Short mmCIF file of C-alpha atoms in Angstrom, two decimals:
data_model
loop_
_atom_site.label_atom_id
_atom_site.label_comp_id
_atom_site.label_asym_id
_atom_site.label_seq_id
_atom_site.Cartn_x
_atom_site.Cartn_y
_atom_site.Cartn_z
CA MET E 1 0.00 0.00 0.00
CA THR E 2 1.36 3.43 -0.95
CA GLY E 3 0.25 6.93 0.02
CA PRO E 4 -1.56 7.99 3.17
CA LEU E 5 -3.85 5.48 4.86
CA TYR E 6 -6.55 8.15 5.19
CA PRO E 7 -7.06 10.33 2.08
CA ASN E 8 -8.71 13.04 4.23
CA GLN E 9 -5.97 12.94 6.86
CA PRO E 10 -5.81 15.80 9.41
CA LEU E 11 -2.02 15.62 9.76
CA VAL E 12 0.03 18.81 9.80
CA GLU E 13 3.30 17.05 10.60
CA VAL E 14 4.75 13.59 11.12
CA ALA E 15 8.10 13.19 12.83
CA SER E 16 10.33 10.40 14.02
CA GLU E 17 13.23 11.01 16.40
CA ILE E 18 16.06 8.81 17.61
CA ARG E 19 17.76 9.81 20.84
CA PHE E 20 21.11 8.37 21.82
CA LYS E 21 24.05 8.93 24.10
CA GLY E 22 26.04 11.91 22.85
CA GLU E 23 28.61 11.39 20.10
CA LEU E 24 31.11 14.24 19.77
CA SER E 25 32.21 12.86 16.39
CA ILE E 26 28.91 14.18 15.02
CA GLU E 27 30.17 17.75 15.50
CA ASN E 28 33.20 16.94 13.33
CA ASN E 29 31.14 15.27 10.60
CA ARG E 30 28.12 17.55 10.39
CA ALA E 31 29.50 19.41 7.35
CA ARG E 32 30.15 16.11 5.56
CA PHE E 33 26.63 14.95 6.31
CA GLN E 34 25.25 18.23 5.00
CA ALA E 35 27.13 17.74 1.73
CA THR E 36 25.75 14.19 1.45
CA VAL E 37 22.10 15.28 1.71
CA ALA E 38 22.37 18.75 0.12
CA ASN E 39 20.74 17.81 -3.21
CA ARG E 40 17.56 16.70 -1.47
CA TYR E 41 17.73 18.99 1.60
CA PRO E 42 19.54 22.17 0.54
CA ASN E 43 18.26 24.57 3.21
CA LEU E 44 20.25 24.81 6.43
CA HIS E 45 18.57 26.15 9.57
CA VAL E 46 20.93 26.86 12.46
CA PRO E 47 19.29 26.84 15.92
CA LYS E 48 18.98 30.09 17.81
CA ALA E 49 20.73 30.42 21.14
CA ASN E 50 18.59 28.93 23.88
CA GLU E 51 19.51 30.02 27.38
CA GLY E 52 20.45 27.10 29.59
CA VAL E 53 20.83 24.62 26.72
CA SER E 54 24.19 23.70 25.23
CA PRO E 55 24.41 24.61 21.51
CA ALA E 56 25.63 21.08 20.77
CA LEU E 57 22.32 19.69 22.04
CA GLN E 58 20.21 21.90 19.79
CA PRO E 59 19.58 20.28 16.41
CA TYR E 60 20.56 21.75 13.07
CA ARG E 61 17.88 21.29 10.40
CA PHE E 62 18.47 20.34 6.76
CA GLU E 63 15.21 21.02 4.95
CA SER E 64 13.73 20.46 1.52
CA ASP E 65 12.47 23.47 -0.43
CA VAL E 66 9.79 21.34 -2.09
CA ASP E 67 7.68 19.42 0.41
CA GLY E 68 8.47 20.66 3.92
CA SER E 69 10.40 17.54 4.89
CA GLY E 70 13.72 17.65 6.66
CA ILE E 71 16.35 16.16 8.93
CA GLN E 72 17.31 17.26 12.44
CA LEU E 73 20.75 16.49 13.81
CA ALA E 74 22.44 17.13 17.16
CA ILE E 75 25.13 15.22 19.06
CA ASN E 76 22.46 13.19 20.85
CA ARG E 77 19.58 12.94 18.38
CA PHE E 78 18.64 12.31 14.76
CA GLY E 79 15.18 13.12 13.45
CA TYR E 80 13.21 13.09 10.23
CA TYR E 81 9.96 15.01 9.68
CA SER E 82 7.44 15.78 6.96
CA LYS E 83 4.72 18.41 6.75
CA ASP E 84 3.32 16.89 3.55
CA TYR E 85 2.99 13.30 4.73
CA PRO E 86 3.41 10.78 1.89
CA GLY E 87 2.29 7.76 3.93
CA HIS E 88 4.30 5.68 6.36
CA GLU E 89 5.98 3.44 3.79
CA ALA E 90 7.49 6.31 1.81
CA PHE E 91 8.34 8.18 5.01
CA ILE E 92 10.15 5.20 6.55
CA GLU E 93 11.99 4.46 3.32
CA GLU E 94 13.31 8.02 3.07
CA MET E 95 14.18 8.17 6.75
CA GLY E 96 16.06 4.87 6.45
CA THR E 97 18.03 6.24 3.50
CA ARG E 98 19.05 9.37 5.44
CA LEU E 99 19.88 7.40 8.57
CA SER E 100 22.07 5.17 6.42
CA ASP E 101 23.80 8.32 5.12
CA PHE E 102 24.36 9.33 8.74
CA PHE E 103 25.85 5.93 9.58
CA THR E 104 28.58 6.60 7.02
CA TYR E 105 30.20 8.75 9.70
CA ILE E 106 29.54 6.69 12.86
CA ASP E 107 29.99 3.07 13.93
CA GLY E 108 26.73 2.67 15.82
CA LEU E 109 24.50 4.44 18.31
CA GLU E 110 23.68 3.65 21.93
CA VAL E 111 20.00 4.43 21.52
CA THR E 112 17.96 5.62 24.49
CA ARG E 113 14.61 6.36 22.79
CA VAL E 114 12.91 5.92 19.41
CA GLY E 115 9.72 7.90 18.84
CA TRP E 116 7.06 8.49 16.19
CA ARG E 117 4.70 11.47 16.32
CA TYR E 118 1.45 12.10 14.50
CA ILE E 119 0.51 15.78 14.89
CA ASN E 120 -3.08 16.42 13.78
CA ALA E 121 -5.07 19.64 13.43
CA ILE E 122 -8.79 18.86 13.35
CA PRO E 123 -11.03 21.83 12.45
CA TYR E 124 -14.43 21.86 14.11
CA ILE E 125 -17.61 23.89 14.59
CA ARG E 126 -19.00 24.22 18.10
CA GLU E 127 -22.33 22.74 19.04
CA ASN E 128 -24.28 25.05 21.37
CA GLY E 129 -20.98 26.67 22.31
CA GLN E 130 -19.43 23.34 23.32
CA LEU E 131 -16.63 21.21 21.86
CA PRO E 132 -18.12 18.43 19.69
CA LEU E 133 -15.66 15.82 20.99
CA ASN E 134 -17.99 12.86 20.46
CA ARG E 135 -18.09 13.66 16.77
CA TYR E 136 -14.39 12.82 16.45
CA PHE E 137 -13.53 10.54 19.36
CA LYS E 138 -14.98 7.66 21.34
CA ASP E 139 -14.53 6.55 24.93
CA SER E 140 -11.30 4.62 25.29
CA GLU E 141 -8.53 3.83 27.76
CA TYR E 142 -6.99 7.17 26.79
CA PHE E 143 -10.02 9.44 27.26
CA GLY E 144 -12.09 7.49 29.74
CA ASN E 145 -15.68 8.80 29.69
CA PHE E 146 -15.05 12.55 29.94
CA LEU E 147 -15.97 13.02 26.28
CA SER E 148 -19.63 13.03 27.27
CA HIS E 149 -19.13 16.15 29.42
CA ASP E 150 -19.93 19.63 28.13
CA LEU E 151 -16.58 21.35 27.57
CA THR E 152 -15.84 24.76 26.12
CA ASN E 153 -12.07 24.22 25.99
CA ILE E 154 -9.69 21.34 26.62
CA MET E 155 -6.05 20.82 27.58
CA PHE E 156 -5.54 17.10 28.03
CA ARG E 157 -2.36 15.06 28.69
CA PHE E 158 -2.00 11.30 28.92
CA THR E 159 1.13 9.19 29.43
CA LYS E 160 1.41 5.42 29.61
CA GLU E 161 4.63 3.39 29.74
CA ARG E 162 5.18 -0.33 30.19
CA ASP E 163 8.02 -2.73 29.38
CA GLY E 164 9.92 -0.16 27.34
CA ASN E 165 6.90 0.88 25.26
CA GLY E 166 5.17 4.18 25.84
CA VAL E 167 2.76 6.75 24.49
CA PHE E 168 2.25 10.42 25.24
CA ILE E 169 -0.97 12.05 24.02
CA LYS E 170 -1.84 15.73 23.98
CA LEU E 171 -5.28 17.06 23.01
CA GLU E 172 -5.91 20.81 23.05
CA SER E 173 -8.44 23.22 21.61
CA GLY E 174 -6.95 26.27 19.93
CA GLU E 175 -5.54 27.56 16.64
CA THR E 176 -2.54 26.85 14.42
CA GLU E 177 -0.49 28.95 12.04
CA GLU E 178 -1.75 26.76 9.21
CA MET E 179 -5.40 27.52 10.11
CA PRO E 180 -5.41 30.96 11.77
CA ASN E 181 -9.12 31.61 11.21
CA ALA E 182 -10.44 28.23 12.32
CA GLU E 183 -10.87 26.59 15.69
CA ILE E 184 -9.02 23.29 15.78
CA LEU E 185 -8.39 20.36 18.04
CA LEU E 186 -4.66 19.73 18.20
CA LEU E 187 -4.05 16.00 18.66
CA ASP E 188 -0.41 15.04 19.18
CA ILE E 189 0.37 11.31 19.53
CA ASP E 190 3.93 10.38 20.46
CA SER E 191 4.54 6.61 20.47
CA TYR E 192 8.00 5.58 21.65
CA ARG E 193 10.29 2.67 22.41
CA ILE E 194 13.05 2.57 25.02
CA PRO E 195 15.50 -0.17 24.02
CA ALA E 196 16.72 -2.51 26.75
CA GLY E 197 20.42 -2.70 27.48
CA SER E 198 23.24 -0.45 26.39
CA ALA E 199 24.61 -2.17 23.27
CA LYS E 200 25.08 -0.04 20.19
CA MET E 201 22.48 -0.47 17.46
CA ASP E 202 23.01 -0.43 13.71
CA CYS E 203 20.82 1.27 11.11
CA LYS E 204 18.54 -1.73 10.49
CA GLU E 205 17.96 -2.34 14.20
CA ILE E 206 17.00 1.29 14.70
CA MET E 207 14.63 1.34 11.73
CA ASP E 208 12.92 -1.78 13.10
CA GLN E 209 12.26 0.24 16.26
CA VAL E 210 10.94 3.13 14.13
CA ARG E 211 8.46 0.79 12.45
CA ASP E 212 7.31 -0.51 15.83
CA ALA E 213 6.80 3.05 17.08
CA GLN E 214 4.82 3.96 13.94
CA GLU E 215 2.56 0.95 14.35
CA GLY E 216 2.01 1.89 17.98
CA ALA E 217 1.04 5.46 17.11
CA LEU E 218 -1.39 4.24 14.46
CA ARG E 219 -3.00 1.79 16.89
CA VAL E 220 -3.57 4.59 19.38
CA PHE E 221 -5.17 6.80 16.72
CA GLU E 222 -7.37 3.94 15.49
CA ALA E 223 -8.48 3.16 19.04
CA MET E 224 -9.61 6.69 19.85
CA ILE E 225 -11.43 7.97 16.74
CA SER E 226 -15.18 7.54 16.26
CA ASP E 227 -16.69 5.50 13.42
CA ARG E 228 -18.24 8.69 12.07
CA TYR E 229 -14.89 10.46 11.89
CA ARG E 230 -13.17 7.39 10.45
CA ALA E 231 -15.70 7.32 7.61
CA TYR E 232 -14.97 10.98 6.87
CA LEU E 233 -11.21 10.38 6.84
CA MET E 234 -11.63 7.54 4.36
CA GLU E 235 -13.40 9.76 1.81
CA ASP E 236 -11.25 10.55 -1.22
CA GLU E 237 -11.94 14.12 -2.33
CA ASN E 238 -10.31 13.40 -5.72
CA GLU E 239 -12.85 10.76 -6.68
#
């Protein structure tokens, strides 16, 4: 299967991040890595100074000028993101290619966390001044039964971690830069894996963890959306 699972997807960004114990060699090889990916990601974004945070821990971004995708790199993290999500298969393939490029300059990484984020912006119209949460979501282990309450605004956080697998969920009512004139529900799902042990991992082992994290994030999304909203997401506007 190629392309997004849901043609009417509400995603504004998808990101996957690998965290690892710091490697100072990355500082020495950042320019070489930039040259390797420059044809696809020509735009360099240098982080602004952030008080209290070492510059080496703030990621540089190498970004495409075509589709809003890019790579983040610091001495303790590697990330890939896309604001025009092509579907998980294409995303993972491209991320694997760029991680392989990165591995040209290192021998392995002592990984501490592998995460996958689905960031959704869901526009809505209030019903009698209230949030229409039941239109989009159903009761689940994440939301409990509070969806049936009358709410005018929401700022919800949920974290669950077990046996090295975890999920962090954020649901907020508000606005985004992409939709400044519309009320939206911001749904941020961060599924992550914390590898056991301290052995260094190679590129394939890390990408296996990325796939697991992606599958976890999708399962969470599938478990929380209502049948009504799922039907809407499946509609193909091009047909």
